[in-house]
CSV table of C-alpha atoms in Angstrom, one decimal:
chain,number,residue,atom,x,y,z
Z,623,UNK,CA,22.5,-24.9,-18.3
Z,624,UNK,CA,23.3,-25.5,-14.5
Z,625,UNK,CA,22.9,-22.5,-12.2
Z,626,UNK,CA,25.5,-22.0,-9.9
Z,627,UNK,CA,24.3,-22.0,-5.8
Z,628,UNK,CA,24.5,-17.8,-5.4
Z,629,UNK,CA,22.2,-17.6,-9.0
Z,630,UNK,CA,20.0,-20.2,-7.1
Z,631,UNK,CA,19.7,-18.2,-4.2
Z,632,UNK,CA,18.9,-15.1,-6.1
Z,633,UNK,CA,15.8,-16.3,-7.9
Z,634,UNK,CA,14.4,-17.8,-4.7
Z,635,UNK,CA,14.6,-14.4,-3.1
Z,636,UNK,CA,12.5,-12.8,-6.4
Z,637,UNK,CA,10.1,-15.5,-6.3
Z,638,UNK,CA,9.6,-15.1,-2.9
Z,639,UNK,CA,9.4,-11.1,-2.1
Z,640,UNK,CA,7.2,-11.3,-6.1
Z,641,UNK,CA,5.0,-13.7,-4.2
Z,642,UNK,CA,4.6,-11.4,-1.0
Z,643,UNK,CA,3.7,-8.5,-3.2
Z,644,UNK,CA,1.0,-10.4,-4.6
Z,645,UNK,CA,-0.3,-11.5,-1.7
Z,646,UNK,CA,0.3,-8.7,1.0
Z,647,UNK,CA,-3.2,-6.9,0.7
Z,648,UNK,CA,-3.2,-5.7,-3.0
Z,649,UNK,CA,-6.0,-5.4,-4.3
Z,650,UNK,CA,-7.1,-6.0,-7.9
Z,651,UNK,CA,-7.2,-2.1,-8.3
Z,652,UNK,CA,-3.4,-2.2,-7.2
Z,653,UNK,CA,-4.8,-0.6,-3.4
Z,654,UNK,CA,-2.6,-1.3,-1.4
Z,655,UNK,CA,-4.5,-2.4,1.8
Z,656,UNK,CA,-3.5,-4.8,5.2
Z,657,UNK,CA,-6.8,-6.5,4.7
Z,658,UNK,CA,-8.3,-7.7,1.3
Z,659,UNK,CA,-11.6,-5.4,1.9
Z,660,UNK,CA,-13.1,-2.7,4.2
Z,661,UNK,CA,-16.7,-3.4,5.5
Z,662,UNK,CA,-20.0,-1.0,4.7
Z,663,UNK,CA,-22.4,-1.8,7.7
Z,664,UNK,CA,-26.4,0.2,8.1
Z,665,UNK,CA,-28.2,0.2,11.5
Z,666,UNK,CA,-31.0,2.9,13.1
Z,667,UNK,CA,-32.0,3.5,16.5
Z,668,UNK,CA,-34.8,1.0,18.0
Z,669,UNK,CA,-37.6,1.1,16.3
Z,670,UNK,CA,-36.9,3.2,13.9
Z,671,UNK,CA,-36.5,1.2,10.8
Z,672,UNK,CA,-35.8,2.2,7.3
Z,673,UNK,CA,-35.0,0.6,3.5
Z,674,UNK,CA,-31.7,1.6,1.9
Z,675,UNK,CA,-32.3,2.2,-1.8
Z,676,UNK,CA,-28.6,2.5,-2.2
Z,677,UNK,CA,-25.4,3.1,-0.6
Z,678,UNK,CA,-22.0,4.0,-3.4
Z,679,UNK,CA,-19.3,4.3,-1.9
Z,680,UNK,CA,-16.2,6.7,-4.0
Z,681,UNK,CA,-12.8,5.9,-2.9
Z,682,UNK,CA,-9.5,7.7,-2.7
Z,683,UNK,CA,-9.0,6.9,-6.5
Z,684,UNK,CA,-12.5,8.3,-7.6
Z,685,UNK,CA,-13.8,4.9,-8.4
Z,686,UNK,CA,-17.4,4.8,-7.9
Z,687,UNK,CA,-18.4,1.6,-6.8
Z,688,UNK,CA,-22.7,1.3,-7.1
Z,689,UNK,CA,-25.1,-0.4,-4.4
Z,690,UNK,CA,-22.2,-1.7,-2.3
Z,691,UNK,CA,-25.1,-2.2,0.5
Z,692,UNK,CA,-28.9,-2.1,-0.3
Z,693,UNK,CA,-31.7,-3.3,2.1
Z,694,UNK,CA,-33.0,-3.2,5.3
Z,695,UNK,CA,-30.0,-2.1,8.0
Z,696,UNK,CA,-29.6,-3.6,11.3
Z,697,UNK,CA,-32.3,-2.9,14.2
Z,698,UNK,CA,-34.0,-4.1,17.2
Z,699,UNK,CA,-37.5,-3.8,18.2
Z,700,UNK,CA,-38.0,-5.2,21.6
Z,701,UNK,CA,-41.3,-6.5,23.0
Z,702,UNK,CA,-43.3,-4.6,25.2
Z,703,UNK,CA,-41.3,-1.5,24.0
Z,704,UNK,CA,-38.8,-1.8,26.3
Z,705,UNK,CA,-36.2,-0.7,24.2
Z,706,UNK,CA,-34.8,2.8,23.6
Z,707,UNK,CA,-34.4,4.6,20.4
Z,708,UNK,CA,-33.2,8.3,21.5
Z,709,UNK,CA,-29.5,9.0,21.1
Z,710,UNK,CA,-26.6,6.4,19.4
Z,711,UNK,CA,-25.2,3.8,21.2
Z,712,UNK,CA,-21.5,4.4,22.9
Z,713,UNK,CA,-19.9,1.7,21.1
Z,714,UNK,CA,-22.2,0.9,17.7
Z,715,UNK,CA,-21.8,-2.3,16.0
Z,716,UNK,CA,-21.3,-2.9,12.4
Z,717,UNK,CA,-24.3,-3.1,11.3
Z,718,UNK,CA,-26.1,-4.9,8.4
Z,719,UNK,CA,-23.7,-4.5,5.6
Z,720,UNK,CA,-21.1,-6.0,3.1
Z,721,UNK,CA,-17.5,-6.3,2.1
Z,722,UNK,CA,-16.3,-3.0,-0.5
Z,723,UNK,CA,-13.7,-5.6,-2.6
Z,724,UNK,CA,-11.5,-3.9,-5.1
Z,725,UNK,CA,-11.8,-0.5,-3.7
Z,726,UNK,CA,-9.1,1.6,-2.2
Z,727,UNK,CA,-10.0,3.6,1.2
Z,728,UNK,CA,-13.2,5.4,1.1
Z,729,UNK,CA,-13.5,9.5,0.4
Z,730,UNK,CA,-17.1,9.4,0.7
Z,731,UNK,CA,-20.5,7.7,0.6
Z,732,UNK,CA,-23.1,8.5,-0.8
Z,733,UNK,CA,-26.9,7.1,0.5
Z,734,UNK,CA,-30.4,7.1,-0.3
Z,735,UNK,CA,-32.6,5.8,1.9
Z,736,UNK,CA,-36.8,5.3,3.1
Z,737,UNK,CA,-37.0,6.7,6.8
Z,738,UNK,CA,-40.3,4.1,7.6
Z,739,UNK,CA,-41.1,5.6,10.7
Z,740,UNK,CA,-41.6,8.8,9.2
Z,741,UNK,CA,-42.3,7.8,6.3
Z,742,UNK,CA,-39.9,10.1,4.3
Z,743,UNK,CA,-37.2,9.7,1.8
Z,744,UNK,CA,-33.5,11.1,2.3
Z,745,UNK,CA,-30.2,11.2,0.7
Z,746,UNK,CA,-26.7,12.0,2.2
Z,747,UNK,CA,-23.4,12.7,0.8
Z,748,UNK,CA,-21.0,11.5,4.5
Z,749,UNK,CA,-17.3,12.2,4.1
Z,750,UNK,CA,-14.9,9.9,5.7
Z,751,UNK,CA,-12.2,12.7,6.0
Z,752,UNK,CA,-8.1,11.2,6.1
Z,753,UNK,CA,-7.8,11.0,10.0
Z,754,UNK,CA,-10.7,8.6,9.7
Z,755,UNK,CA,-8.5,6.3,6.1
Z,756,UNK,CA,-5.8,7.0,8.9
Z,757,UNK,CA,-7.4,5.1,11.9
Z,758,UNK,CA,-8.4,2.4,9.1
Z,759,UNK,CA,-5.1,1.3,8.3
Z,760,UNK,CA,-3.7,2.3,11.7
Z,761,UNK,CA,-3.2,-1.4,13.5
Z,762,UNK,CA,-3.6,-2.0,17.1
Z,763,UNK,CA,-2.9,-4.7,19.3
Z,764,UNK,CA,-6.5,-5.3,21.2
Z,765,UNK,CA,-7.7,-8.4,23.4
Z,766,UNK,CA,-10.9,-10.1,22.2
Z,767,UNK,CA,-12.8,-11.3,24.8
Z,768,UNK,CA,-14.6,-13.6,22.6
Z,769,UNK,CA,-11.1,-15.5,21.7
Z,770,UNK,CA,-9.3,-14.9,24.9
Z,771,UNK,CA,-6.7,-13.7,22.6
Z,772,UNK,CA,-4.5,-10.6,21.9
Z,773,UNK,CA,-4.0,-9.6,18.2
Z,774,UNK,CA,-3.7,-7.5,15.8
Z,775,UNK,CA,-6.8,-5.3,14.9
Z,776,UNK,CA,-7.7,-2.3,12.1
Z,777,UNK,CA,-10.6,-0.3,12.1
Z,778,UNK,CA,-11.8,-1.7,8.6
Z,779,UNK,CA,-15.5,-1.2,9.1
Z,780,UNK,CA,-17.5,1.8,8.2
Z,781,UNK,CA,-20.6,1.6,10.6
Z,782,UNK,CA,-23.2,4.5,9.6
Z,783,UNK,CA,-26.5,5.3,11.5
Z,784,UNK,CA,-29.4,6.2,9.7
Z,785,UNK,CA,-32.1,8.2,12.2
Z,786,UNK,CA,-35.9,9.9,11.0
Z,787,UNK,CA,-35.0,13.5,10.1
Z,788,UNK,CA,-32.7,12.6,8.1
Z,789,UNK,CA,-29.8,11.8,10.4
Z,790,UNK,CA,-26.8,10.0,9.0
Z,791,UNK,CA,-23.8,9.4,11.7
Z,792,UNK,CA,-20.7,7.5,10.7
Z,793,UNK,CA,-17.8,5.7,12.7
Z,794,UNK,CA,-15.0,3.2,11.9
Z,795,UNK,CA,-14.7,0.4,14.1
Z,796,UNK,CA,-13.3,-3.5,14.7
Z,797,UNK,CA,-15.1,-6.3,16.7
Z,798,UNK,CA,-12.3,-5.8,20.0
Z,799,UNK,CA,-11.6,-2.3,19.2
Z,800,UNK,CA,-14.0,0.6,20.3
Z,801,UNK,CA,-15.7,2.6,17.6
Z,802,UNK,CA,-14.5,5.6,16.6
Z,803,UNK,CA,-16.9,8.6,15.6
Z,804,UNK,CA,-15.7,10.2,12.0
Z,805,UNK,CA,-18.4,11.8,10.1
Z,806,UNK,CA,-22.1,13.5,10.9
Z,807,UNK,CA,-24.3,14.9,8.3
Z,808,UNK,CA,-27.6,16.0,7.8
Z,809,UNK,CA,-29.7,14.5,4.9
Z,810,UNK,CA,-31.9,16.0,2.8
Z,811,UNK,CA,-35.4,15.2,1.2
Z,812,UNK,CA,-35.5,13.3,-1.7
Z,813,UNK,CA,-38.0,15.3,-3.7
Z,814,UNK,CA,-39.5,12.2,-6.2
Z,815,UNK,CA,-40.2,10.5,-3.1
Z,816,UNK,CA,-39.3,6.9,-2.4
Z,817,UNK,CA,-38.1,4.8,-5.0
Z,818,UNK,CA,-37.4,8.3,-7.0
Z,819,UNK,CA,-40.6,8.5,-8.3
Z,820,UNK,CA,-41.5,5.5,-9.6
Z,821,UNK,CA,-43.2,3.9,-7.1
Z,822,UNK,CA,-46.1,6.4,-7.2
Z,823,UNK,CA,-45.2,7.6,-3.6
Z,824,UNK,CA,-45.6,4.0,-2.2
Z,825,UNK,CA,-42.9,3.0,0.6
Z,826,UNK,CA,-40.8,-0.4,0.5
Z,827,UNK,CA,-43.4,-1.1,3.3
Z,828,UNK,CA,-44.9,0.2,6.9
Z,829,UNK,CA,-43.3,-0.5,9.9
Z,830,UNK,CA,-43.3,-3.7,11.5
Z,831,UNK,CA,-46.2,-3.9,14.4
Z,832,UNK,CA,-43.3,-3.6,17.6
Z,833,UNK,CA,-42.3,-0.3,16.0
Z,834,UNK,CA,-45.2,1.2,14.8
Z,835,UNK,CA,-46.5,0.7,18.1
Z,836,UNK,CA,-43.6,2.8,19.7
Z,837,UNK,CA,-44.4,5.3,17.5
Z,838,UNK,CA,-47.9,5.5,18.3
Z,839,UNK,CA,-47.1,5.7,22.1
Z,840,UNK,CA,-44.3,7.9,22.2
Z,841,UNK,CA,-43.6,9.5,19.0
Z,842,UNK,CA,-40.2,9.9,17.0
Z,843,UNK,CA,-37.5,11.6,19.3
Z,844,UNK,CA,-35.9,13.5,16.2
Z,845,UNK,CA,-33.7,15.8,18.8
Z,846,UNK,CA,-31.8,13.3,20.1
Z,847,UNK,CA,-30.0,12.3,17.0
């Protein structure tokens, strides 16, 4: 059977808008996203290192999604301890992290972590409330001075700081847009201790020598997180 030129046309258009569909940041959940994942990044303030046992992260479906980042998070420990661990930075980074693939937009994440300055162990429940989902999927032109070039960025990185005291601080960023604050909660004490329990109170390990020698001068600045 020969299809006529209009019955042509037609299937071409249903192939076509069948192939956008696919392809136009669904998920394989069925989220339907502008990008194909969202980012989950860890840093703390100089010096102040700690080990992630676990981050989950629960998106707007309920869909738990376990250890989407474990580890050491992003830090610096500069020589000579010249560098400066009070406060957040204006414009925080990503952070060590990885891609969330398959979820929809975050409601909240959940992290347990070693504070090995301290040492202690904490675990927070941070909310990423709607106005923050908003700004995720919200796109903006920005120019990236790395490129030279203007284009079209979204806030699909979750950047959280983890601070001694149990300090856990959240914002959604993009490499040329500025970071957004969203979230700030306090932590509590893990009771079992690190590893819950079963490492017989024994830490991932102590602080690298830069750091522990920051300590030892200056001590950890727990109000200015």
């Amino acid at each position: 059977m020969t299809l006529g030129k209009s019955a042509l046309r037609l299937l071409v258009s249903l192939a076509l808008v069948l192939l956008v569909s696919g392809c136009a940041g669904t998920n394989d959940y069925g989220a339907k996203l502008p990008y194909d994942a969202w980012r989950l990044g860890f840093f703390a303030p100089d010096y102040m290192e700690v080990w992630i046992e676990t981050a989950d992260a629960v998106d707007t479906n309920d869909r738990w999604f376990k250890r989407a980042m474990s580890g050491v998070s992003s830090i610096s420990s500069p020589s000579n301890l010249k560098g400066n661990p009070r406060g957040w930075p204006r414009n925080p980074g990503d952070g060590k992290g990885k891609y969330v693939y398959g979820a929809d937009l975050p409601r909240f994440i959940y992290v347990r972590w070693q504070s090995l300055a301290e040492p202690q162990t904490y675990y927070a429940y941070i909310e990423i409330p709607e106005s923050a989902r908003e700004l995720m999927v919200k796109g903006e032109r920005a120019y990236c001075r790395g490129t030279g070039t203007w284009g079209t960025e979204y806030r699909k990185n979750i950047s959280i700081g983890l601070a001694p005291g149990g300090v856990a601080k959240a914002w959604v960023n993009a490499p040329c847009l500025d970071a957004i604050e969203v979230s700030r909660v306090q932590g509590k004490v893990v009771t079992k201790g690190p590893f819950e329990g079963y490492s017989d109170g024994k830490y991932y390990r102590a602080p690298n020598p830069e750091s522990q020698a920051y300590i030892d001068k200056f001590g950890i600045p727990y109000d200015s997180w």
